[in-house]
Amino acid sequence: MKRLTCMLFFLCCVNTVLAQTTFRISDASKHYDAEMTVKCGKDECSGPGEVRLFSKKTGKRFQTFHSDDLFFFPEQNGQPSVNVVELYGEQSVLIFDDFNFDGHEDLAIRNGNQSGYGGPSYDVYVYNITREKFMPSKELTALAFDNLGMFHVDHERKRLITFSKSGCCWHLRTEYEVVPRKGLLKVHEFEEGITASGDYVEVTSRTLVKGKWVIETKKVPTAEYYPEESPEKKTDNAS
């Protein structure tokens, strides 16, 4: 009997460790409440997960999504963060925002750590007015996989901004406009790279003007461009 009790206790513990955890989120979106189900350990959640949206108006389930790796670190209160996008910092598991500037909320769902330098990657969905549901966007998903995590949204200028780097000494900021019914249009690049000698920083600005690229390049002494701080820190602040 004692042996059976120990076995049942062991199985119970195993089931507890492997059990799926469900999170309920009500403060991420204006229009939807969310539920997420994923396996969680002591300090992180990861692996296949499901996200369910419910209409705040009706309370009915609106749409369900799957992520191959719904990865995140719970906060101190045990809940996931939402709608946080920081370069080299916190990037939330769910991000609600108007990515294509059409006046409707869109959604990005964390899918592992497959962006630059093992950073967060996302599956991005845009709201389709005709179908009245979220549809996957290959272009926006690619932006969130091919750069340094989730792109930033500049609502004032209606641009999407990505960041890339190679080591400490080369950085690239790229801006895109969203062209209705056509997709993304790259309109600006700002590139910084330290020369092989380390004495200078080559700064190149490329801007699309009336269909043609206007390019401006300058070379600045490293000590002048990065006064009293590292190149990476300077670039991050400038971003």
PDB file of C-alpha atoms in Angstrom:
ATOM      1  CA  MET A   1       0.000   0.000   0.000  1.00  0.00           C
ATOM      2  CA  LYS A   2       2.831   2.378   0.880  1.00  0.00           C
ATOM      3  CA  ARG A   3       4.546   1.587  -2.423  1.00  0.00           C
ATOM      4  CA  LEU A   4       1.313   2.250  -4.347  1.00  0.00           C
ATOM      5  CA  THR A   5       0.863   5.572  -2.552  1.00  0.00           C
ATOM      6  CA  CYS A   6       4.409   6.620  -3.487  1.00  0.00           C
ATOM      7  CA  MET A   7       3.816   5.680  -7.124  1.00  0.00           C
ATOM      8  CA  LEU A   8       0.587   7.667  -7.242  1.00  0.00           C
ATOM      9  CA  PHE A   9       2.347  10.665  -5.671  1.00  0.00           C
ATOM     10  CA  PHE A  10       5.151  10.399  -8.265  1.00  0.00           C
ATOM     11  CA  LEU A  11       2.676  10.229 -11.155  1.00  0.00           C
ATOM     12  CA  CYS A  12       0.776  13.172  -9.745  1.00  0.00           C
ATOM     13  CA  CYS A  13       3.975  15.251  -9.596  1.00  0.00           C
ATOM     14  CA  VAL A  14       4.901  14.288 -13.164  1.00  0.00           C
ATOM     15  CA  ASN A  15       1.450  15.238 -14.394  1.00  0.00           C
ATOM     16  CA  THR A  16       1.697  18.548 -12.564  1.00  0.00           C
ATOM     17  CA  VAL A  17       5.028  19.351 -14.174  1.00  0.00           C
ATOM     18  CA  LEU A  18       3.830  18.380 -17.648  1.00  0.00           C
ATOM     19  CA  ALA A  19       0.349  19.853 -17.340  1.00  0.00           C
ATOM     20  CA  GLN A  20      -0.636  22.666 -19.678  1.00  0.00           C
ATOM     21  CA  THR A  21      -1.053  26.083 -18.103  1.00  0.00           C
ATOM     22  CA  THR A  22      -3.824  28.450 -19.158  1.00  0.00           C
ATOM     23  CA  PHE A  23      -3.456  32.221 -18.906  1.00  0.00           C
ATOM     24  CA  ARG A  24      -6.378  34.632 -19.188  1.00  0.00           C
ATOM     25  CA  ILE A  25      -5.596  38.110 -20.477  1.00  0.00           C
ATOM     26  CA  SER A  26      -8.098  40.956 -20.532  1.00  0.00           C
ATOM     27  CA  ASP A  27      -5.923  44.064 -20.819  1.00  0.00           C
ATOM     28  CA  ALA A  28      -4.068  43.486 -24.093  1.00  0.00           C
ATOM     29  CA  SER A  29      -6.740  44.454 -26.617  1.00  0.00           C
ATOM     30  CA  LYS A  30      -9.606  46.926 -26.929  1.00  0.00           C
ATOM     31  CA  HIS A  31     -11.844  44.355 -28.580  1.00  0.00           C
ATOM     32  CA  TYR A  32     -10.769  40.915 -27.381  1.00  0.00           C
ATOM     33  CA  ASP A  33     -10.020  38.936 -24.271  1.00  0.00           C
ATOM     34  CA  ALA A  34      -7.407  36.229 -24.759  1.00  0.00           C
ATOM     35  CA  GLU A  35      -6.672  32.785 -23.379  1.00  0.00           C
ATOM     36  CA  MET A  36      -3.331  31.039 -23.894  1.00  0.00           C
ATOM     37  CA  THR A  37      -2.551  27.417 -23.182  1.00  0.00           C
ATOM     38  CA  VAL A  38       1.060  26.214 -23.157  1.00  0.00           C
ATOM     39  CA  LYS A  39       3.422  24.073 -21.098  1.00  0.00           C
ATOM     40  CA  CYS A  40       5.235  25.986 -18.385  1.00  0.00           C
ATOM     41  CA  GLY A  41       8.174  25.137 -16.172  1.00  0.00           C
ATOM     42  CA  LYS A  42       9.353  27.037 -13.145  1.00  0.00           C
ATOM     43  CA  ASP A  43      10.769  30.040 -14.997  1.00  0.00           C
ATOM     44  CA  GLU A  44       9.541  29.874 -18.596  1.00  0.00           C
ATOM     45  CA  CYS A  45       6.789  28.710 -20.897  1.00  0.00           C
ATOM     46  CA  SER A  46       7.503  27.199 -24.296  1.00  0.00           C
ATOM     47  CA  GLY A  47       6.527  24.625 -26.871  1.00  0.00           C
ATOM     48  CA  PRO A  48       3.318  24.197 -28.873  1.00  0.00           C
ATOM     49  CA  GLY A  49       0.617  26.512 -27.634  1.00  0.00           C
ATOM     50  CA  GLU A  50      -2.838  27.788 -28.444  1.00  0.00           C
ATOM     51  CA  VAL A  51      -4.213  31.313 -28.321  1.00  0.00           C
ATOM     52  CA  ARG A  52      -7.968  31.870 -28.212  1.00  0.00           C
ATOM     53  CA  LEU A  53      -9.629  35.251 -28.669  1.00  0.00           C
ATOM     54  CA  PHE A  54     -13.040  36.104 -27.271  1.00  0.00           C
ATOM     55  CA  SER A  55     -15.147  39.106 -28.246  1.00  0.00           C
ATOM     56  CA  LYS A  56     -15.450  41.606 -25.419  1.00  0.00           C
ATOM     57  CA  LYS A  57     -18.936  42.494 -26.704  1.00  0.00           C
ATOM     58  CA  THR A  58     -20.462  39.040 -26.933  1.00  0.00           C
ATOM     59  CA  GLY A  59     -18.139  36.899 -24.830  1.00  0.00           C
ATOM     60  CA  LYS A  60     -18.109  34.332 -27.638  1.00  0.00           C
ATOM     61  CA  ARG A  61     -14.954  32.758 -29.030  1.00  0.00           C
ATOM     62  CA  PHE A  62     -13.812  34.786 -32.031  1.00  0.00           C
ATOM     63  CA  GLN A  63     -10.754  32.952 -33.392  1.00  0.00           C
ATOM     64  CA  THR A  64      -8.135  30.373 -32.399  1.00  0.00           C
ATOM     65  CA  PHE A  65      -4.425  30.392 -33.290  1.00  0.00           C
ATOM     66  CA  HIS A  66      -1.585  27.873 -32.937  1.00  0.00           C
ATOM     67  CA  SER A  67       2.065  28.607 -32.257  1.00  0.00           C
ATOM     68  CA  ASP A  68       4.770  25.968 -32.605  1.00  0.00           C
ATOM     69  CA  ASP A  69       6.723  27.595 -29.778  1.00  0.00           C
ATOM     70  CA  LEU A  70       4.713  29.962 -27.580  1.00  0.00           C
ATOM     71  CA  PHE A  71       7.810  31.075 -25.702  1.00  0.00           C
ATOM     72  CA  PHE A  72       7.887  33.634 -22.879  1.00  0.00           C
ATOM     73  CA  PHE A  73       9.075  34.274 -19.352  1.00  0.00           C
ATOM     74  CA  PRO A  74       6.209  34.948 -16.926  1.00  0.00           C
ATOM     75  CA  GLU A  75       6.479  38.138 -14.899  1.00  0.00           C
ATOM     76  CA  GLN A  76       6.723  38.204 -11.109  1.00  0.00           C
ATOM     77  CA  ASN A  77       2.936  37.954 -10.831  1.00  0.00           C
ATOM     78  CA  GLY A  78       3.029  34.767 -12.905  1.00  0.00           C
ATOM     79  CA  GLN A  79       1.343  36.368 -15.917  1.00  0.00           C
ATOM     80  CA  PRO A  80       2.850  37.076 -19.360  1.00  0.00           C
ATOM     81  CA  SER A  81       3.578  40.622 -20.440  1.00  0.00           C
ATOM     82  CA  VAL A  82       1.620  41.976 -23.413  1.00  0.00           C
ATOM     83  CA  ASN A  83       2.232  44.677 -26.035  1.00  0.00           C
ATOM     84  CA  VAL A  84       5.850  45.347 -25.036  1.00  0.00           C
ATOM     85  CA  VAL A  85       8.403  45.749 -27.854  1.00  0.00           C
ATOM     86  CA  GLU A  86      11.893  46.781 -26.719  1.00  0.00           C
ATOM     87  CA  LEU A  87      15.033  46.575 -28.816  1.00  0.00           C
ATOM     88  CA  TYR A  88      17.423  44.240 -26.912  1.00  0.00           C
ATOM     89  CA  GLY A  89      14.803  44.029 -24.165  1.00  0.00           C
ATOM     90  CA  GLU A  90      11.390  42.618 -23.360  1.00  0.00           C
ATOM     91  CA  GLN A  91       9.191  41.545 -26.263  1.00  0.00           C
ATOM     92  CA  SER A  92       5.812  40.181 -25.241  1.00  0.00           C
ATOM     93  CA  VAL A  93       4.165  36.930 -26.213  1.00  0.00           C
ATOM     94  CA  LEU A  94       1.105  38.774 -27.599  1.00  0.00           C
ATOM     95  CA  ILE A  95       1.232  42.128 -29.376  1.00  0.00           C
ATOM     96  CA  PHE A  96      -1.964  43.873 -30.476  1.00  0.00           C
ATOM     97  CA  ASP A  97      -1.441  46.888 -32.730  1.00  0.00           C
ATOM     98  CA  ASP A  98      -2.502  48.348 -36.067  1.00  0.00           C
ATOM     99  CA  PHE A  99       0.415  47.102 -38.169  1.00  0.00           C
ATOM    100  CA  ASN A 100      -0.951  48.135 -41.573  1.00  0.00           C
ATOM    101  CA  PHE A 101      -2.516  51.450 -40.490  1.00  0.00           C
ATOM    102  CA  ASP A 102      -6.041  50.613 -41.675  1.00  0.00           C
ATOM    103  CA  GLY A 103      -7.684  51.468 -38.368  1.00  0.00           C
ATOM    104  CA  HIS A 104      -8.140  47.857 -37.243  1.00  0.00           C
ATOM    105  CA  GLU A 105      -6.283  45.980 -34.534  1.00  0.00           C
ATOM    106  CA  ASP A 106      -3.853  43.310 -35.748  1.00  0.00           C
ATOM    107  CA  LEU A 107      -2.031  40.603 -33.799  1.00  0.00           C
ATOM    108  CA  ALA A 108       1.487  39.178 -33.452  1.00  0.00           C
ATOM    109  CA  ILE A 109       1.979  35.884 -31.589  1.00  0.00           C
ATOM    110  CA  ARG A 110       5.374  34.751 -30.325  1.00  0.00           C
ATOM    111  CA  ASN A 111       6.754  31.757 -32.173  1.00  0.00           C
ATOM    112  CA  GLY A 112      10.094  30.857 -30.637  1.00  0.00           C
ATOM    113  CA  ASN A 113      13.453  32.583 -30.854  1.00  0.00           C
ATOM    114  CA  GLN A 114      14.318  32.469 -34.532  1.00  0.00           C
ATOM    115  CA  SER A 115      15.108  36.099 -35.313  1.00  0.00           C
ATOM    116  CA  GLY A 116      18.584  37.641 -35.303  1.00  0.00           C
ATOM    117  CA  TYR A 117      20.940  36.477 -32.529  1.00  0.00           C
ATOM    118  CA  GLY A 118      18.319  34.050 -31.221  1.00  0.00           C
ATOM    119  CA  GLY A 119      15.856  36.829 -30.524  1.00  0.00           C
ATOM    120  CA  PRO A 120      12.052  36.657 -30.432  1.00  0.00           C
ATOM    121  CA  SER A 121      10.206  35.735 -33.621  1.00  0.00           C
ATOM    122  CA  TYR A 122       6.511  36.195 -34.366  1.00  0.00           C
ATOM    123  CA  ASP A 123       3.671  35.015 -36.537  1.00  0.00           C
ATOM    124  CA  VAL A 124       1.827  38.154 -37.616  1.00  0.00           C
ATOM    125  CA  TYR A 125      -1.874  38.333 -38.452  1.00  0.00           C
ATOM    126  CA  VAL A 126      -3.766  41.291 -39.915  1.00  0.00           C
ATOM    127  CA  TYR A 127      -7.493  41.822 -39.594  1.00  0.00           C
ATOM    128  CA  ASN A 128      -9.348  41.259 -42.874  1.00  0.00           C
ATOM    129  CA  ILE A 129     -12.440  43.464 -43.021  1.00  0.00           C
ATOM    130  CA  THR A 130     -14.147  41.396 -45.714  1.00  0.00           C
ATOM    131  CA  ARG A 131     -13.651  38.040 -44.009  1.00  0.00           C
ATOM    132  CA  GLU A 132     -14.068  39.531 -40.518  1.00  0.00           C
ATOM    133  CA  LYS A 133     -11.149  37.534 -39.142  1.00  0.00           C
ATOM    134  CA  PHE A 134      -7.388  37.688 -38.691  1.00  0.00           C
ATOM    135  CA  MET A 135      -5.375  36.424 -41.638  1.00  0.00           C
ATOM    136  CA  PRO A 136      -1.664  35.489 -41.656  1.00  0.00           C
ATOM    137  CA  SER A 137       0.688  38.003 -43.261  1.00  0.00           C
ATOM    138  CA  LYS A 138       3.778  36.452 -44.851  1.00  0.00           C
ATOM    139  CA  GLU A 139       5.461  39.831 -45.338  1.00  0.00           C
ATOM    140  CA  LEU A 140       5.026  41.014 -41.765  1.00  0.00           C
ATOM    141  CA  THR A 141       5.932  37.607 -40.344  1.00  0.00           C
ATOM    142  CA  ALA A 142       9.147  37.701 -42.399  1.00  0.00           C
ATOM    143  CA  LEU A 143      10.024  41.086 -40.880  1.00  0.00           C
ATOM    144  CA  ALA A 144       9.668  39.584 -37.405  1.00  0.00           C
ATOM    145  CA  PHE A 145      11.848  36.563 -38.274  1.00  0.00           C
ATOM    146  CA  ASP A 146      14.601  38.143 -40.369  1.00  0.00           C
ATOM    147  CA  ASN A 147      15.619  41.038 -38.098  1.00  0.00           C
ATOM    148  CA  LEU A 148      16.189  41.718 -34.405  1.00  0.00           C
ATOM    149  CA  GLY A 149      12.837  40.586 -33.092  1.00  0.00           C
ATOM    150  CA  MET A 150       9.509  42.304 -33.548  1.00  0.00           C
ATOM    151  CA  PHE A 151       9.401  45.399 -35.730  1.00  0.00           C
ATOM    152  CA  HIS A 152       8.489  48.775 -34.260  1.00  0.00           C
ATOM    153  CA  VAL A 153       5.384  50.683 -35.344  1.00  0.00           C
ATOM    154  CA  ASP A 154       5.605  54.431 -35.946  1.00  0.00           C
ATOM    155  CA  HIS A 155       1.957  55.520 -36.003  1.00  0.00           C
ATOM    156  CA  GLU A 156       2.703  59.187 -36.524  1.00  0.00           C
ATOM    157  CA  ARG A 157       4.663  58.621 -39.745  1.00  0.00           C
ATOM    158  CA  LYS A 158       2.849  55.359 -40.608  1.00  0.00           C
ATOM    159  CA  ARG A 159       6.005  53.320 -40.939  1.00  0.00           C
ATOM    160  CA  LEU A 160       7.261  49.946 -39.770  1.00  0.00           C
ATOM    161  CA  ILE A 161      10.848  49.909 -38.531  1.00  0.00           C
ATOM    162  CA  THR A 162      13.247  46.971 -38.310  1.00  0.00           C
ATOM    163  CA  PHE A 163      16.728  46.707 -36.828  1.00  0.00           C
ATOM    164  CA  SER A 164      19.628  44.475 -37.855  1.00  0.00           C
ATOM    165  CA  LYS A 165      23.225  44.126 -36.691  1.00  0.00           C
ATOM    166  CA  SER A 166      26.435  42.182 -37.155  1.00  0.00           C
ATOM    167  CA  GLY A 167      28.537  42.034 -34.024  1.00  0.00           C
ATOM    168  CA  CYS A 168      29.255  45.306 -32.264  1.00  0.00           C
ATOM    169  CA  CYS A 169      30.252  47.357 -35.267  1.00  0.00           C
ATOM    170  CA  TRP A 170      27.549  47.254 -37.948  1.00  0.00           C
ATOM    171  CA  HIS A 171      23.939  48.320 -37.521  1.00  0.00           C
ATOM    172  CA  LEU A 172      21.077  48.858 -39.930  1.00  0.00           C
ATOM    173  CA  ARG A 173      17.723  50.534 -39.370  1.00  0.00           C
ATOM    174  CA  THR A 174      15.156  50.031 -42.145  1.00  0.00           C
ATOM    175  CA  GLU A 175      11.800  51.742 -42.572  1.00  0.00           C
ATOM    176  CA  TYR A 176       8.842  50.494 -44.593  1.00  0.00           C
ATOM    177  CA  GLU A 177       5.585  52.020 -45.754  1.00  0.00           C
ATOM    178  CA  VAL A 178       2.486  49.851 -46.125  1.00  0.00           C
ATOM    179  CA  VAL A 179       0.990  50.304 -49.597  1.00  0.00           C
ATOM    180  CA  PRO A 180      -2.690  49.255 -49.696  1.00  0.00           C
ATOM    181  CA  ARG A 181      -3.307  46.112 -51.780  1.00  0.00           C
ATOM    182  CA  LYS A 182       0.391  45.961 -52.703  1.00  0.00           C
ATOM    183  CA  GLY A 183       2.350  45.294 -49.542  1.00  0.00           C
ATOM    184  CA  LEU A 184       5.514  46.700 -48.028  1.00  0.00           C
ATOM    185  CA  LEU A 185       7.656  49.347 -49.661  1.00  0.00           C
ATOM    186  CA  LYS A 186      11.151  49.991 -48.292  1.00  0.00           C
ATOM    187  CA  VAL A 187      11.605  53.747 -48.103  1.00  0.00           C
ATOM    188  CA  HIS A 188      14.609  54.395 -45.881  1.00  0.00           C
ATOM    189  CA  GLU A 189      17.810  52.776 -44.588  1.00  0.00           C
ATOM    190  CA  PHE A 190      20.268  54.106 -42.058  1.00  0.00           C
ATOM    191  CA  GLU A 191      23.527  52.134 -41.884  1.00  0.00           C
ATOM    192  CA  GLU A 192      26.451  52.495 -39.477  1.00  0.00           C
ATOM    193  CA  GLY A 193      29.680  50.519 -39.739  1.00  0.00           C
ATOM    194  CA  ILE A 194      33.095  50.909 -38.164  1.00  0.00           C
ATOM    195  CA  THR A 195      35.984  50.645 -40.625  1.00  0.00           C
ATOM    196  CA  ALA A 196      38.516  47.822 -40.388  1.00  0.00           C
ATOM    197  CA  SER A 197      41.036  50.108 -38.698  1.00  0.00           C
ATOM    198  CA  GLY A 198      38.439  51.115 -36.101  1.00  0.00           C
ATOM    199  CA  ASP A 199      39.305  54.781 -36.586  1.00  0.00           C
ATOM    200  CA  TYR A 200      36.187  55.800 -38.482  1.00  0.00           C
ATOM    201  CA  VAL A 201      32.471  55.126 -38.707  1.00  0.00           C
ATOM    202  CA  GLU A 202      30.927  55.043 -42.158  1.00  0.00           C
ATOM    203  CA  VAL A 203      27.375  56.363 -42.014  1.00  0.00           C
ATOM    204  CA  THR A 204      25.086  55.862 -44.997  1.00  0.00           C
ATOM    205  CA  SER A 205      21.543  57.146 -45.372  1.00  0.00           C
ATOM    206  CA  ARG A 206      19.370  55.885 -48.246  1.00  0.00           C
ATOM    207  CA  THR A 207      15.980  57.485 -48.846  1.00  0.00           C
ATOM    208  CA  LEU A 208      13.455  56.649 -51.541  1.00  0.00           C
ATOM    209  CA  VAL A 209      12.310  59.900 -53.175  1.00  0.00           C
ATOM    210  CA  LYS A 210       9.806  59.757 -56.046  1.00  0.00           C
ATOM    211  CA  GLY A 211      10.874  56.230 -56.900  1.00  0.00           C
ATOM    212  CA  LYS A 212      14.631  56.903 -56.815  1.00  0.00           C
ATOM    213  CA  TRP A 213      17.132  56.315 -54.044  1.00  0.00           C
ATOM    214  CA  VAL A 214      18.922  59.338 -52.670  1.00  0.00           C
ATOM    215  CA  ILE A 215      22.138  58.226 -50.952  1.00  0.00           C
ATOM    216  CA  GLU A 216      24.213  60.258 -48.519  1.00  0.00           C
ATOM    217  CA  THR A 217      27.463  58.903 -47.078  1.00  0.00           C
ATOM    218  CA  LYS A 218      29.908  60.344 -44.595  1.00  0.00           C
ATOM    219  CA  LYS A 219      32.890  59.120 -42.609  1.00  0.00           C
ATOM    220  CA  VAL A 220      33.197  60.299 -39.022  1.00  0.00           C
ATOM    221  CA  PRO A 221      36.042  59.660 -36.555  1.00  0.00           C
ATOM    222  CA  THR A 222      34.968  56.914 -34.171  1.00  0.00           C
ATOM    223  CA  ALA A 223      35.845  58.932 -31.076  1.00  0.00           C
ATOM    224  CA  GLU A 224      33.656  61.763 -32.333  1.00  0.00           C
ATOM    225  CA  TYR A 225      30.731  59.562 -33.363  1.00  0.00           C
ATOM    226  CA  TYR A 226      30.785  57.484 -30.180  1.00  0.00           C
ATOM    227  CA  PRO A 227      32.050  59.872 -27.478  1.00  0.00           C
ATOM    228  CA  GLU A 228      32.762  58.152 -24.162  1.00  0.00           C
ATOM    229  CA  GLU A 229      30.618  55.113 -24.887  1.00  0.00           C
ATOM    230  CA  SER A 230      30.661  51.898 -26.879  1.00  0.00           C
ATOM    231  CA  PRO A 231      29.493  51.782 -30.513  1.00  0.00           C
ATOM    232  CA  GLU A 232      26.669  49.394 -29.689  1.00  0.00           C
ATOM    233  CA  LYS A 233      25.335  51.540 -26.882  1.00  0.00           C
ATOM    234  CA  LYS A 234      25.457  54.646 -29.041  1.00  0.00           C
ATOM    235  CA  THR A 235      23.546  52.971 -31.864  1.00  0.00           C
ATOM    236  CA  ASP A 236      20.953  51.511 -29.539  1.00  0.00           C
ATOM    237  CA  ASN A 237      20.297  54.943 -28.046  1.00  0.00           C
ATOM    238  CA  ALA A 238      20.018  56.480 -31.496  1.00  0.00           C
ATOM    239  CA  SER A 239      17.469  53.861 -32.472  1.00  0.00           C
TER     240      SER A 239
END
